[in-house]
Coordinates of C-alpha atoms in Angstrom, one line a residue:
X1 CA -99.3 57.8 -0.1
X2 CA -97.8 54.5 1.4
X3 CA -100.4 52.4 0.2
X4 CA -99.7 54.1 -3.7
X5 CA -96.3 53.7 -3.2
X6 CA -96.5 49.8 -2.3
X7 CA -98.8 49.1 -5.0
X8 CA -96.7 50.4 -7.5
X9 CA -93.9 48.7 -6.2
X10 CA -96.0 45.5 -6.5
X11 CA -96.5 46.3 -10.1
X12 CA -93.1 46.4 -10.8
X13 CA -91.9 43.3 -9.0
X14 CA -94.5 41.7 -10.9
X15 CA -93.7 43.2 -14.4
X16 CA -90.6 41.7 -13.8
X17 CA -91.6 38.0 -13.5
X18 CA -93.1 38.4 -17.1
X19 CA -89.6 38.8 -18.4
X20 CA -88.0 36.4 -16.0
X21 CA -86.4 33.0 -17.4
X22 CA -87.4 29.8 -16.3
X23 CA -86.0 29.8 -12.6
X24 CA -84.6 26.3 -11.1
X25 CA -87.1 24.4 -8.4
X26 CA -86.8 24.6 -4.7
X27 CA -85.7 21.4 -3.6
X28 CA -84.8 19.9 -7.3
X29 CA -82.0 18.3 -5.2
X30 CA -83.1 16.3 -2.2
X31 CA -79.7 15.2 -0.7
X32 CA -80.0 11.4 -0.3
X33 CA -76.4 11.1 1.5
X34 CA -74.2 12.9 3.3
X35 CA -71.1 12.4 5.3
X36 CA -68.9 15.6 7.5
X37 CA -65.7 14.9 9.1
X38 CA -64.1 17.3 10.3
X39 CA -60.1 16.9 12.5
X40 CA -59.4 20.1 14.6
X41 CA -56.2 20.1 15.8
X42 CA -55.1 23.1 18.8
X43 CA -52.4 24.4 20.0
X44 CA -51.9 27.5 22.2
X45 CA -54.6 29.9 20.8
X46 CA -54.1 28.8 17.3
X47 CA -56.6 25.5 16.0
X48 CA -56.3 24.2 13.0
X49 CA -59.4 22.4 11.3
X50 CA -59.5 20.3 8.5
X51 CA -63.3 19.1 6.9
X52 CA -64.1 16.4 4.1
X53 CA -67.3 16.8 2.7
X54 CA -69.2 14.3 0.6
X55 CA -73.1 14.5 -0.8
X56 CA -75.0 12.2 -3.0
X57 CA -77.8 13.8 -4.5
X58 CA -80.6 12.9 -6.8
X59 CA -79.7 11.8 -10.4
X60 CA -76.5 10.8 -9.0
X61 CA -75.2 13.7 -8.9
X62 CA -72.1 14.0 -6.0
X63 CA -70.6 16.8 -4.3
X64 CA -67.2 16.2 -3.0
X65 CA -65.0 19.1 -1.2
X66 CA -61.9 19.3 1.3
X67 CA -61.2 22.5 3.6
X68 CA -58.2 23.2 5.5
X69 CA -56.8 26.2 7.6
X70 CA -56.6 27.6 10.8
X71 CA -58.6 29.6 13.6
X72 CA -57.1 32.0 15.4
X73 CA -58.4 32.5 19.3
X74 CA -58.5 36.3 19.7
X75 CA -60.2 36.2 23.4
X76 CA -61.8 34.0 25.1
X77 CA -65.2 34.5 23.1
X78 CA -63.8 35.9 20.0
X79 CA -62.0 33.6 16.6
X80 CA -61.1 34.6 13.4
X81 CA -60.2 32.0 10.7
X82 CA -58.9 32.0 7.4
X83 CA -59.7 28.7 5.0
X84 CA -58.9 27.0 1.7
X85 CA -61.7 24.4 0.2
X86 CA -61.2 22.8 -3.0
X87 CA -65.0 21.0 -4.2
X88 CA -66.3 19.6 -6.6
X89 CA -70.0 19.3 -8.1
X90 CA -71.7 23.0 -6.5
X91 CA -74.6 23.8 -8.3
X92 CA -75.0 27.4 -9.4
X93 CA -77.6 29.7 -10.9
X94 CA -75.6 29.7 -14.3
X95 CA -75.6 26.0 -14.0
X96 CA -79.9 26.4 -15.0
X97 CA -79.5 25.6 -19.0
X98 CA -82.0 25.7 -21.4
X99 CA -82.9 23.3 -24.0
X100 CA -85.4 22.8 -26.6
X101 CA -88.1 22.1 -24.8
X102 CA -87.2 22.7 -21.2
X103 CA -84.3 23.2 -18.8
X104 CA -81.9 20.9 -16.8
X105 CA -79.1 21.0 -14.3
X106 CA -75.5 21.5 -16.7
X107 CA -73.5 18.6 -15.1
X108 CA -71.1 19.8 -12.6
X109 CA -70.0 16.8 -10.6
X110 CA -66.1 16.5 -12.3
X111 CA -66.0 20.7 -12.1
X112 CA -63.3 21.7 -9.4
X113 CA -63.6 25.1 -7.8
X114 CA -61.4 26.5 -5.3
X115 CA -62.4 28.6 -2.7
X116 CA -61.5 30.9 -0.2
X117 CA -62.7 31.8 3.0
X118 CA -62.8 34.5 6.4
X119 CA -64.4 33.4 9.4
X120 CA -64.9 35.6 12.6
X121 CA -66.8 33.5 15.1
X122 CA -68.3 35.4 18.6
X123 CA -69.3 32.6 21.2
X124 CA -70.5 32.7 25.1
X125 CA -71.7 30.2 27.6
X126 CA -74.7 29.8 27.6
X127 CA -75.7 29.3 31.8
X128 CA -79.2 28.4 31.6
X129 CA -78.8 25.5 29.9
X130 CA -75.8 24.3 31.4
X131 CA -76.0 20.7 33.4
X132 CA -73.6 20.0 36.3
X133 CA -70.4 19.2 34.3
X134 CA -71.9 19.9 30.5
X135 CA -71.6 23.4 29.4
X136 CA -73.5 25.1 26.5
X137 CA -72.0 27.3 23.9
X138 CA -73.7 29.2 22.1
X139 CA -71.7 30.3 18.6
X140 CA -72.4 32.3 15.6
X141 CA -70.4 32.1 12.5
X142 CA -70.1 34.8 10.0
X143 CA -68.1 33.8 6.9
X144 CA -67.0 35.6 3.9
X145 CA -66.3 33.2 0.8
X146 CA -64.5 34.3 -2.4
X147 CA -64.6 31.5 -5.3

């Protein structure tokens, strides 16, 4: 029964490829460059954090975006965060154009996009790999993005 119901399955997920367009390489876009700063600033349990991001990527193509916005220290291993990034030159799936013969990358580098974010952020020591006066942390970031 399992084994009918997984082969069938496999016949559809294949079925579908047949009438799938031409989908964009893995790895079309090997980042040559790229440059992060980010600025947090704190005060009491409020940090704000401000991020300038810059890419080169093959065919020169660029990525360029600034964040902004603040985190907000709930307890002492719980943050939430609320953010504003404005970018420039993201690649999406709607981006994949087709042209007679073949496909290419629509160009997206002058594009601005602006896009909201929610962070909530859980982080704990981390004691077994902590070194006289170094500490680990161990964090996990789970982001909601609207654009």
């Amino acid at each position: 029964m399992i084994k009918t119901f997984a082969f069938r399955l496999f016949l559809v997920v294949m079925a579908q490829q047949l009438f799938a367009e031409h989908i964009p390489e893995k790895g079309a876009f090997a980042t040559k460059a790229e440059a992060i700063q980010r600025l947090f600033v704190k005060k009491g349990a409020i940090s704000g954090m401000l991020e300038i991001k810059g890419r080169l990527e093959q065919e020169n193509r660029g990525y360029r975006s600034v964040t902004i916005g603040p985190y907000y220290r709930l307890s002492r291993h719980w943050r939430i965060g609320g953010f504003y990034r404005v970018q420039q030159g993201q690649i999406h799936d709607d981006d994949w154009i087709a042209l007679n013969p073949g496909w290419e990358w629509k160009k997206t580098t002058s594009r601005t996009e602006h896009v909201f974010s929610a962070d909530i952020s859980p982080k704990t020591l981390l004691p077994f790999l902590n070194f006289g006066k170094f500490e680990a942390v161990g964090e996990s970031k789970f982001r909601y993005e609207y654009n």
